[in-house]
Short mmCIF file of C-alpha atoms in Angstrom, two decimals:
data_model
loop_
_atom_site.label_atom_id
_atom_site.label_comp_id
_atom_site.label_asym_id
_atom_site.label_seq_id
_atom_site.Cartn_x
_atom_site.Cartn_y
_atom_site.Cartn_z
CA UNK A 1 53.13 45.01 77.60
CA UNK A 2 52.33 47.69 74.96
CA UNK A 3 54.13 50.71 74.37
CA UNK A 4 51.99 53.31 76.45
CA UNK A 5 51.76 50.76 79.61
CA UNK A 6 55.72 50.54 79.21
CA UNK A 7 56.10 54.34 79.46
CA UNK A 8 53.69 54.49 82.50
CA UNK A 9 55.13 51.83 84.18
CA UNK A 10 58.54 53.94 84.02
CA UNK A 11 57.15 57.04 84.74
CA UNK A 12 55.37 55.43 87.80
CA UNK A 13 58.77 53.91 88.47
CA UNK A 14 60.96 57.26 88.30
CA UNK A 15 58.49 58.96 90.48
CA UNK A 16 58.52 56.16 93.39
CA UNK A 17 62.00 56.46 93.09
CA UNK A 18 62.59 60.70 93.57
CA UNK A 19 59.44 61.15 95.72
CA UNK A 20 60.03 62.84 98.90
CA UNK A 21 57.50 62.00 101.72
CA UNK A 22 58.66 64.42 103.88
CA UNK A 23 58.52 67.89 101.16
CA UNK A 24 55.12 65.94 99.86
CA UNK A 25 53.76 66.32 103.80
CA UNK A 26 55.61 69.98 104.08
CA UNK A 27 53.19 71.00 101.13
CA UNK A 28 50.21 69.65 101.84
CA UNK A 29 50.62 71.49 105.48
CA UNK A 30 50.90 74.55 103.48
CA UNK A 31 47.74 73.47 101.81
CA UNK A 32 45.76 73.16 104.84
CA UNK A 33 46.84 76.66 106.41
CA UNK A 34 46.36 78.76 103.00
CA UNK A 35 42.90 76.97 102.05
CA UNK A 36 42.06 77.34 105.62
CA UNK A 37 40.87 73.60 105.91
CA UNK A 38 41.98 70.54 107.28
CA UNK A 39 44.12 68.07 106.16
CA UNK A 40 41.40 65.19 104.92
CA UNK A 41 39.17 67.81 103.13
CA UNK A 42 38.38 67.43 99.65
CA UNK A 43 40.04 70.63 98.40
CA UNK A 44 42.97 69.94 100.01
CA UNK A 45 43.20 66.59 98.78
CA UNK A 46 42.42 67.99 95.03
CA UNK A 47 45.58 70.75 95.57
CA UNK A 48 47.38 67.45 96.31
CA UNK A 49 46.32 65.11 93.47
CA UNK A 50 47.43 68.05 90.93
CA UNK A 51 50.89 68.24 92.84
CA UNK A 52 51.39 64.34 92.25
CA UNK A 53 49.84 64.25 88.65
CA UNK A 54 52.21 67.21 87.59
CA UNK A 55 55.17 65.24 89.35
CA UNK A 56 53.69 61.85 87.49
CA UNK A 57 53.53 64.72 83.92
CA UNK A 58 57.39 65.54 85.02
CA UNK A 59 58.16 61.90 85.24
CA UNK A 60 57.28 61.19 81.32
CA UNK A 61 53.46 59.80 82.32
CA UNK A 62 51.56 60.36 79.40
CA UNK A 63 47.90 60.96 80.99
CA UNK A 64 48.93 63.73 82.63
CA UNK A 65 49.94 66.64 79.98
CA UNK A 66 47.71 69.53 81.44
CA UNK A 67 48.59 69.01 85.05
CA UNK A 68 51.14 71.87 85.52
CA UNK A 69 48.56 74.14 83.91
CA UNK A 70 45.85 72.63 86.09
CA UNK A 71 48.14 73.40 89.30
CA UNK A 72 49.15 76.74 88.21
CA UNK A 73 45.69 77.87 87.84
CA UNK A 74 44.33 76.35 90.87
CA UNK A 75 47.02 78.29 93.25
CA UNK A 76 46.27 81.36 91.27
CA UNK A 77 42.56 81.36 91.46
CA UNK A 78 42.59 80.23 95.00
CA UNK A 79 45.48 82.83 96.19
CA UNK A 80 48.31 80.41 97.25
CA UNK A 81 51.18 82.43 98.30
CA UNK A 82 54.43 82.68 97.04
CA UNK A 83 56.00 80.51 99.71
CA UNK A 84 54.04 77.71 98.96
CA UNK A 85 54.18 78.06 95.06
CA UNK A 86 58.35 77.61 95.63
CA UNK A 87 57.54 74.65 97.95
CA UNK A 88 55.51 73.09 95.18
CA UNK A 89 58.73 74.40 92.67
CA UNK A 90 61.30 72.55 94.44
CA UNK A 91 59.76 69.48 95.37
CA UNK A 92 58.84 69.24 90.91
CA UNK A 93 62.68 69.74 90.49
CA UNK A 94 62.89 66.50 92.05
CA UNK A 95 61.14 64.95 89.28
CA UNK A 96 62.10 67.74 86.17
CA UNK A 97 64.54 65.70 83.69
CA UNK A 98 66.26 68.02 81.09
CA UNK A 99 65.11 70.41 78.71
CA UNK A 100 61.85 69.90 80.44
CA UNK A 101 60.48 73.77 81.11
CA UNK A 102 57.26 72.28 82.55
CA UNK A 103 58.20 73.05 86.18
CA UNK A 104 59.59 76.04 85.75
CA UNK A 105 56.06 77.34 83.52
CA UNK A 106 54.31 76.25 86.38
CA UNK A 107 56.16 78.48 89.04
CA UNK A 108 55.66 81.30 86.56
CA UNK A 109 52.00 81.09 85.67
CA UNK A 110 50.98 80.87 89.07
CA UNK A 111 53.13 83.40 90.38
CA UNK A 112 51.48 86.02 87.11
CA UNK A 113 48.18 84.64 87.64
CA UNK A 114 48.56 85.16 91.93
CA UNK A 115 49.70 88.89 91.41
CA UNK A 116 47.14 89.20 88.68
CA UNK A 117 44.23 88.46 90.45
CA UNK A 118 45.20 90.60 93.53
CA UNK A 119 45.81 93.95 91.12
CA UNK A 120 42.47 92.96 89.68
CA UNK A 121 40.49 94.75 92.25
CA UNK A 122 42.41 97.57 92.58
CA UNK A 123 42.42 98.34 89.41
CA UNK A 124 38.69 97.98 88.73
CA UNK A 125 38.31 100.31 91.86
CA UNK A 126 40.65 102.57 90.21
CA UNK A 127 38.35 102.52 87.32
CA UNK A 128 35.33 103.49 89.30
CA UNK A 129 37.17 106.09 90.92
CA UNK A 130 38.13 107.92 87.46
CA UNK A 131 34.79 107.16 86.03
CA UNK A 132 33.16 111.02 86.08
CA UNK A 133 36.17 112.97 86.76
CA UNK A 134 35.73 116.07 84.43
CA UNK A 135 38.30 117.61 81.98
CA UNK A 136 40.03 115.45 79.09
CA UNK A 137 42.87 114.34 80.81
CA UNK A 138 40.47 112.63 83.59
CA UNK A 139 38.38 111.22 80.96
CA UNK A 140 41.50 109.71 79.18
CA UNK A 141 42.82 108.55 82.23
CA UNK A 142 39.37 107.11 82.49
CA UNK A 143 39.57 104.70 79.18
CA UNK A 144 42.92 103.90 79.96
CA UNK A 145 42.32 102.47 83.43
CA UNK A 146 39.35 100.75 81.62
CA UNK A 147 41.33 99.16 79.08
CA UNK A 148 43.98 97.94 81.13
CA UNK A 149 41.80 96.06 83.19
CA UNK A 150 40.62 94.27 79.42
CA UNK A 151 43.66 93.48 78.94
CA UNK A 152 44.01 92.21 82.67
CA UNK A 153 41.49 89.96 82.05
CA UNK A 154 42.53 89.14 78.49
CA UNK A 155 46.64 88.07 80.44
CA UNK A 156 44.29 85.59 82.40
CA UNK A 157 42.64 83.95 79.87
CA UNK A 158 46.33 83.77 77.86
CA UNK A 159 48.06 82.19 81.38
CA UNK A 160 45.31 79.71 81.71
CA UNK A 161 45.22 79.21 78.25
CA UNK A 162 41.37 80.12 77.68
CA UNK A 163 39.02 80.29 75.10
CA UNK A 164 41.09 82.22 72.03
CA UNK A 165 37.13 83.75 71.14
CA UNK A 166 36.92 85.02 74.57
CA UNK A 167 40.53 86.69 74.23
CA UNK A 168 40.03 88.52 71.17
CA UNK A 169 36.87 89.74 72.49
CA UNK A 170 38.77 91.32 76.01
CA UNK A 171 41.69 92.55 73.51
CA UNK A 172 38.86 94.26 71.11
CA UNK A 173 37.57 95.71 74.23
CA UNK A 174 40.86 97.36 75.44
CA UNK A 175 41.92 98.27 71.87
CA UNK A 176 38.78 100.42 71.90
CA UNK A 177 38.97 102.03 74.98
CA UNK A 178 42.67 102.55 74.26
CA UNK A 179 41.27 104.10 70.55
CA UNK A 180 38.70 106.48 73.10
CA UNK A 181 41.59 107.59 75.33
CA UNK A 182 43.38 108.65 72.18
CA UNK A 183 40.54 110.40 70.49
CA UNK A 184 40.42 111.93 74.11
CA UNK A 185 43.99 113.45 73.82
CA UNK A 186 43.53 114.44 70.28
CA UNK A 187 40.61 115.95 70.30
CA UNK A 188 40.99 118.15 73.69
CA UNK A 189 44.47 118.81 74.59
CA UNK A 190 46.52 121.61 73.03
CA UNK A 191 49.29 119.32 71.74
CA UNK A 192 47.23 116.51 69.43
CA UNK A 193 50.00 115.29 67.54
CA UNK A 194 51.50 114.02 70.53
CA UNK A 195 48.32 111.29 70.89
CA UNK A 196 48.38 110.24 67.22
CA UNK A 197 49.64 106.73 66.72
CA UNK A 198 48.12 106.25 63.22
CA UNK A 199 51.85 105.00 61.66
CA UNK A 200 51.86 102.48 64.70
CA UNK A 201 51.90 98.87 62.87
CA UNK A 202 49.34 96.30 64.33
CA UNK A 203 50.74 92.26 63.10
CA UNK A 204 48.32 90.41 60.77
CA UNK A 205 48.13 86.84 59.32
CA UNK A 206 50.88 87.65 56.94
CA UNK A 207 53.58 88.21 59.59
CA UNK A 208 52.78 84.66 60.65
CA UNK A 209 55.64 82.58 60.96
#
């Protein structure tokens, strides 16, 4: 037996040891009421498979190392609720040895990604309500709805660990609208100075560590 089929074989060990049949079952319950399926359907059953592969990552198996992401994003995207993301988070502790934050990363980024996704919509409708209101302060209010919803967007693709292209592009967007609700403030209310940021320091490649 070579090295990598000894570490599965104790990884697959460990987990047949801690699992838990009856949280395992609890979950994919949980599953079937907040996907609104049944119990044998496929997307159910994919929920599932990422809940045992992340246990499996948790457990020292090394084909697993995205799993916890992979979870995460699925109960984000798909609006799991909170209940069910701590079901998920304590049945992982079962398998979590120490200093490993893998669980605990997963429980966050689906959490941020859950509470992202439902303040998405509002704020895009509060950007279509501001869009057109007249006077400077609407207008600024405007590009600063506007850029926080770039920056939404631009959180997402940082908690599922995107494309870094496709980040820089949502964080050039924001910066600009954020550099339009400035200009806003400058250029029409009676107290510019109090919108000019020009000494604020933006990080390059030399304050890489």
């Amino acid at each position: 037996m070579n090295t990598i089929e000894a570490i599965t074989q104790t990884a697959l060990n460990r987990y047949n040891r801690l699992f838990d049949n009856q949280q395992y079952t609890a979950i994919a319950e949980r599953f079937v009421t907040d996907l609104r399926s049944n119990r044998d359907s496929v997307r159910v059953a994919d929920a599932m498979n990422l809940v045992t592969d992340t246990a499996l990552l948790l457990c020292q198996h090394p084909h697993y190392e995205q799993a916890w992401l992979k979870l995460a994003t699925f109960c984000g995207q798909n609006a799991v609720p909170i209940a069910t993301i701590d079901a998920i988070y304590t049945y992982l502790l079962i398998f979590q040895q120490a200093k490993d934050t893998r669980a605990d990363d997963f429980e966050g980024t689906a959490k941020a990604l859950l509470k992202t996704y439902e303040t998405s919509d509002t704020l895009r409708a509060a950007v279509s309500c501001a869009n057109g209101i007249h006077g400077w302060q609407g207008r600024m209010a405007y590009e600063l709805l506007a850029g926080a919803d770039y920056l939404m967007q631009s959180a997402i693709q940082l908690l599922i660990h995107g494309n870094p292209s496709y980040i820089r592009e949502k964080l050039q967007f924001g910066l600009r609208r954020l550099t339009g609700a400035l200009h806003e403030g400058i250029r029409e209310s009676g107290t510019p100075a109090m919108f000019d940021f020009k000494g604020t320091y933006f990080p390059d490649e030399h304050d890489r560590r």
